[in-house]
């Protein structure tokens, strides 16, 4: 959630290999919140048209070498409005966009512990749960809904320094996303008109170890190794055969950066 973000930095072009594989095109680095001062307590409630509502709760505190951040939120809406000049069609007459309603719930937490040598160890976990419709095309009717769309994750990581000129980082993570998609023959979306009821579950499991050495202000070297396991398990319709696919990837990289002037 936005309220759990401290900053977002964009690294353009080839990024240091400390970020891992697949960063040649750049990196968007999203840094979550930390509390280094007094406790933070936040609550926000808002309402909007079409039955829209949002509730966000955040709490963060620190004690000695330990700090933590917890957040929770719920948002819901009957959908969004089309533009005022939308021309009515057979599948959409304008006004409130058909089948654009949603309900989202999220829970997130992060725990940090700083060791005596300033090494930081972090544990993060979270869950996102949703129910939402999928608006049909305005020229071709496709009536679909997600009765649930769920994602949860957990990761543990640490970073620190070896002397004044080098730094290291390690992370292990697990990320799981599952959803159920149902398609119907018409806009009534009733059980007798069910076309299919599909299920999809995918996960990422892996780790990365990175090291960076700053030889001088003009020369540095960064390297990393990573191991990742991807899996997909899906069922095209209730009662159909389950299909599973898995992929294991190992990566290693080293980058020397020279800044002449």
PDB file of N, CA and C in Angstrom, residues 103-152:
ATOM      1  N   UNK A 103     -13.523  -4.981  -4.113  1.00  0.00           N
ATOM      2  CA  UNK A 103     -13.289  -4.912  -2.670  1.00  0.00           C
ATOM      3  C   UNK A 103     -11.889  -5.440  -2.405  1.00  0.00           C
ATOM      4  N   UNK A 104     -11.041  -4.619  -1.794  1.00  0.00           N
ATOM      5  CA  UNK A 104      -9.652  -4.981  -1.530  1.00  0.00           C
ATOM      6  C   UNK A 104      -9.369  -4.926  -0.032  1.00  0.00           C
ATOM      7  N   UNK A 105      -8.594  -5.870   0.467  1.00  0.00           N
ATOM      8  CA  UNK A 105      -8.139  -5.877   1.856  1.00  0.00           C
ATOM      9  C   UNK A 105      -6.654  -6.201   1.867  1.00  0.00           C
ATOM     10  N   UNK A 106      -5.871  -5.465   2.672  1.00  0.00           N
ATOM     11  CA  UNK A 106      -4.447  -5.764   2.765  1.00  0.00           C
ATOM     12  C   UNK A 106      -3.966  -5.698   4.212  1.00  0.00           C
ATOM     13  N   UNK A 107      -3.017  -6.551   4.543  1.00  0.00           N
ATOM     14  CA  UNK A 107      -2.333  -6.563   5.834  1.00  0.00           C
ATOM     15  C   UNK A 107      -0.841  -6.709   5.552  1.00  0.00           C
ATOM     16  N   UNK A 108      -0.013  -5.842   6.132  1.00  0.00           N
ATOM     17  CA  UNK A 108       1.421  -5.871   5.896  1.00  0.00           C
ATOM     18  C   UNK A 108       2.172  -5.568   7.186  1.00  0.00           C
ATOM     19  N   UNK A 109       3.340  -6.166   7.328  1.00  0.00           N
ATOM     20  CA  UNK A 109       4.164  -5.897   8.487  1.00  0.00           C
ATOM     21  C   UNK A 109       5.639  -6.059   8.173  1.00  0.00           C
ATOM     22  N   UNK A 110       6.476  -5.300   8.883  1.00  0.00           N
ATOM     23  CA  UNK A 110       7.917  -5.388   8.708  1.00  0.00           C
ATOM     24  C   UNK A 110       8.595  -5.218  10.055  1.00  0.00           C
ATOM     25  N   UNK A 111       9.570  -6.089  10.329  1.00  0.00           N
ATOM     26  CA  UNK A 111      10.306  -6.076  11.593  1.00  0.00           C
ATOM     27  C   UNK A 111      11.791  -5.960  11.279  1.00  0.00           C
ATOM     28  N   UNK A 112      12.465  -4.992  11.892  1.00  0.00           N
ATOM     29  CA  UNK A 112      13.883  -4.762  11.659  1.00  0.00           C
ATOM     30  C   UNK A 112      14.662  -4.851  12.965  1.00  0.00           C
ATOM     31  N   UNK A 113      15.862  -5.435  12.885  1.00  0.00           N
ATOM     32  CA  UNK A 113      16.731  -5.496  14.056  1.00  0.00           C
ATOM     33  C   UNK A 113      18.148  -5.132  13.634  1.00  0.00           C
ATOM     34  N   UNK A 114      18.740  -4.168  14.328  1.00  0.00           N
ATOM     35  CA  UNK A 114      20.088  -3.705  14.013  1.00  0.00           C
ATOM     36  C   UNK A 114      21.076  -4.323  14.991  1.00  0.00           C
ATOM     37  N   UNK A 115      22.038  -5.062  14.460  1.00  0.00           N
ATOM     38  CA  UNK A 115      23.051  -5.705  15.290  1.00  0.00           C
ATOM     39  C   UNK A 115      24.102  -4.694  15.727  1.00  0.00           C
ATOM     40  N   UNK A 116      24.995  -5.139  16.612  1.00  0.00           N
ATOM     41  CA  UNK A 116      26.011  -4.252  17.173  1.00  0.00           C
ATOM     42  C   UNK A 116      26.932  -3.681  16.106  1.00  0.00           C
ATOM     43  N   UNK A 117      27.194  -4.459  15.039  1.00  0.00           N
ATOM     44  CA  UNK A 117      28.069  -3.977  13.973  1.00  0.00           C
ATOM     45  C   UNK A 117      27.308  -3.220  12.890  1.00  0.00           C
ATOM     46  N   UNK A 118      26.076  -2.811  13.199  1.00  0.00           N
ATOM     47  CA  UNK A 118      25.199  -2.038  12.311  1.00  0.00           C
ATOM     48  C   UNK A 118      24.632  -2.866  11.159  1.00  0.00           C
ATOM     49  N   UNK A 119      24.768  -4.171  11.242  1.00  0.00           N
ATOM     50  CA  UNK A 119      24.103  -5.040  10.268  1.00  0.00           C
ATOM     51  C   UNK A 119      22.598  -5.016  10.530  1.00  0.00           C
ATOM     52  N   UNK A 120      21.831  -4.834   9.498  1.00  0.00           N
ATOM     53  CA  UNK A 120      20.382  -4.758   9.625  1.00  0.00           C
ATOM     54  C   UNK A 120      19.748  -6.055   9.130  1.00  0.00           C
ATOM     55  N   UNK A 121      18.920  -6.670   9.969  1.00  0.00           N
ATOM     56  CA  UNK A 121      18.186  -7.874   9.602  1.00  0.00           C
ATOM     57  C   UNK A 121      16.705  -7.523   9.555  1.00  0.00           C
ATOM     58  N   UNK A 122      16.018  -7.903   8.482  1.00  0.00           N
ATOM     59  CA  UNK A 122      14.619  -7.509   8.291  1.00  0.00           C
ATOM     60  C   UNK A 122      13.758  -8.721   7.953  1.00  0.00           C
ATOM     61  N   UNK A 123      12.562  -8.714   8.469  1.00  0.00           N
ATOM     62  CA  UNK A 123      11.562  -9.729   8.160  1.00  0.00           C
ATOM     63  C   UNK A 123      10.285  -9.015   7.726  1.00  0.00           C
ATOM     64  N   UNK A 124       9.772  -9.352   6.549  1.00  0.00           N
ATOM     65  CA  UNK A 124       8.555  -8.740   6.015  1.00  0.00           C
ATOM     66  C   UNK A 124       7.553  -9.811   5.634  1.00  0.00           C
ATOM     67  N   UNK A 125       6.287  -9.505   5.797  1.00  0.00           N
ATOM     68  CA  UNK A 125       5.230 -10.426   5.399  1.00  0.00           C
ATOM     69  C   UNK A 125       3.968  -9.620   5.126  1.00  0.00           C
ATOM     70  N   UNK A 126       3.122 -10.148   4.247  1.00  0.00           N
ATOM     71  CA  UNK A 126       1.900  -9.433   3.935  1.00  0.00           C
ATOM     72  C   UNK A 126       0.910 -10.300   3.180  1.00  0.00           C
ATOM     73  N   UNK A 127      -0.325  -9.804   3.113  1.00  0.00           N
ATOM     74  CA  UNK A 127      -1.404 -10.511   2.440  1.00  0.00           C
ATOM     75  C   UNK A 127      -2.324  -9.490   1.778  1.00  0.00           C
ATOM     76  N   UNK A 128      -2.772  -9.824   0.571  1.00  0.00           N
ATOM     77  CA  UNK A 128      -3.694  -8.963  -0.175  1.00  0.00           C
ATOM     78  C   UNK A 128      -4.826  -9.848  -0.685  1.00  0.00           C
ATOM     79  N   UNK A 129      -6.049  -9.449  -0.417  1.00  0.00           N
ATOM     80  CA  UNK A 129      -7.213 -10.249  -0.808  1.00  0.00           C
ATOM     81  C   UNK A 129      -8.215  -9.346  -1.529  1.00  0.00           C
ATOM     82  N   UNK A 130      -8.770  -9.828  -2.623  1.00  0.00           N
ATOM     83  CA  UNK A 130      -9.678  -8.990  -3.404  1.00  0.00           C
ATOM     84  C   UNK A 130     -10.799  -9.808  -4.022  1.00  0.00           C
ATOM     85  N   UNK A 131     -11.905  -9.138  -4.254  1.00  0.00           N
ATOM     86  CA  UNK A 131     -13.027  -9.634  -5.056  1.00  0.00           C
ATOM     87  C   UNK A 131     -13.334  -8.525  -6.045  1.00  0.00           C
ATOM     88  N   UNK A 132     -13.398  -8.838  -7.335  1.00  0.00           N
ATOM     89  CA  UNK A 132     -13.626  -7.752  -8.283  1.00  0.00           C
ATOM     90  C   UNK A 132     -14.195  -8.269  -9.595  1.00  0.00           C
ATOM     91  N   UNK A 133     -14.867  -7.366 -10.262  1.00  0.00           N
ATOM     92  CA  UNK A 133     -15.407  -7.680 -11.574  1.00  0.00           C
ATOM     93  C   UNK A 133     -14.448  -7.245 -12.665  1.00  0.00           C
ATOM     94  N   UNK A 134     -14.669  -7.759 -13.865  1.00  0.00           N
ATOM     95  CA  UNK A 134     -13.879  -7.376 -15.032  1.00  0.00           C
ATOM     96  C   UNK A 134     -14.831  -6.781 -16.064  1.00  0.00           C
ATOM     97  N   UNK A 135     -14.775  -5.471 -16.294  1.00  0.00           N
ATOM     98  CA  UNK A 135     -15.691  -4.854 -17.244  1.00  0.00           C
ATOM     99  C   UNK A 135     -15.591  -5.495 -18.628  1.00  0.00           C
ATOM    100  N   UNK A 136     -16.737  -5.683 -19.262  1.00  0.00           N
ATOM    101  CA  UNK A 136     -16.770  -6.251 -20.597  1.00  0.00           C
ATOM    102  C   UNK A 136     -16.312  -5.222 -21.621  1.00  0.00           C
ATOM    103  N   UNK A 137     -15.914  -5.705 -22.802  1.00  0.00           N
ATOM    104  CA  UNK A 137     -15.630  -4.781 -23.884  1.00  0.00           C
ATOM    105  C   UNK A 137     -16.919  -4.111 -24.339  1.00  0.00           C
ATOM    106  N   UNK A 138     -16.815  -2.944 -24.930  1.00  0.00           N
ATOM    107  CA  UNK A 138     -18.019  -2.234 -25.379  1.00  0.00           C
ATOM    108  C   UNK A 138     -18.505  -2.727 -26.731  1.00  0.00           C
ATOM    109  N   UNK A 139     -17.726  -3.590 -27.404  1.00  0.00           N
ATOM    110  CA  UNK A 139     -18.155  -4.118 -28.695  1.00  0.00           C
ATOM    111  C   UNK A 139     -18.267  -5.643 -28.700  1.00  0.00           C
ATOM    112  N   UNK A 140     -17.817  -6.292 -27.600  1.00  0.00           N
ATOM    113  CA  UNK A 140     -17.904  -7.740 -27.502  1.00  0.00           C
ATOM    114  C   UNK A 140     -18.101  -8.120 -26.043  1.00  0.00           C
ATOM    115  N   UNK A 141     -19.180  -8.807 -25.759  1.00  0.00           N
ATOM    116  CA  UNK A 141     -19.514  -9.135 -24.386  1.00  0.00           C
ATOM    117  C   UNK A 141     -18.672 -10.262 -23.814  1.00  0.00           C
ATOM    118  N   UNK A 142     -17.935  -9.983 -22.746  1.00  0.00           N
ATOM    119  CA  UNK A 142     -17.192 -11.007 -22.005  1.00  0.00           C
ATOM    120  C   UNK A 142     -17.481 -10.761 -20.537  1.00  0.00           C
ATOM    121  N   UNK A 143     -18.284 -11.616 -19.932  1.00  0.00           N
ATOM    122  CA  UNK A 143     -18.781 -11.372 -18.580  1.00  0.00           C
ATOM    123  C   UNK A 143     -17.997 -12.238 -17.590  1.00  0.00           C
ATOM    124  N   UNK A 144     -17.089 -11.594 -16.844  1.00  0.00           N
ATOM    125  CA  UNK A 144     -16.181 -12.327 -15.977  1.00  0.00           C
ATOM    126  C   UNK A 144     -16.069 -11.663 -14.604  1.00  0.00           C
ATOM    127  N   UNK A 145     -15.755 -12.486 -13.601  1.00  0.00           N
ATOM    128  CA  UNK A 145     -15.524 -11.980 -12.253  1.00  0.00           C
ATOM    129  C   UNK A 145     -14.430 -12.805 -11.575  1.00  0.00           C
ATOM    130  N   UNK A 146     -13.721 -12.141 -10.660  1.00  0.00           N
ATOM    131  CA  UNK A 146     -12.811 -12.831  -9.757  1.00  0.00           C
ATOM    132  C   UNK A 146     -13.522 -12.990  -8.415  1.00  0.00           C
ATOM    133  N   UNK A 147     -14.032 -14.184  -8.065  1.00  0.00           N
ATOM    134  CA  UNK A 147     -14.619 -14.369  -6.742  1.00  0.00           C
ATOM    135  C   UNK A 147     -13.578 -14.211  -5.653  1.00  0.00           C
ATOM    136  N   UNK A 148     -12.320 -14.500  -5.997  1.00  0.00           N
ATOM    137  CA  UNK A 148     -11.225 -14.089  -5.127  1.00  0.00           C
ATOM    138  C   UNK A 148      -9.946 -13.963  -5.928  1.00  0.00           C
ATOM    139  N   UNK A 149      -9.120 -13.042  -5.479  1.00  0.00           N
ATOM    140  CA  UNK A 149      -7.793 -12.785  -6.047  1.00  0.00           C
ATOM    141  C   UNK A 149      -6.902 -12.511  -4.850  1.00  0.00           C
ATOM    142  N   UNK A 150      -5.962 -13.414  -4.590  1.00  0.00           N
ATOM    143  CA  UNK A 150      -5.214 -13.361  -3.331  1.00  0.00           C
ATOM    144  C   UNK A 150      -3.715 -13.445  -3.580  1.00  0.00           C
ATOM    145  N   UNK A 151      -2.971 -12.652  -2.830  1.00  0.00           N
ATOM    146  CA  UNK A 151      -1.513 -12.681  -2.890  1.00  0.00           C
ATOM    147  C   UNK A 151      -0.966 -12.579  -1.483  1.00  0.00           C
ATOM    148  N   UNK A 152       0.063 -13.364  -1.183  1.00  0.00           N
ATOM    149  CA  UNK A 152       0.750 -13.224   0.085  1.00  0.00           C
ATOM    150  C   UNK A 152       2.234 -13.470  -0.117  1.00  0.00           C
TER     151      UNK A 152
END
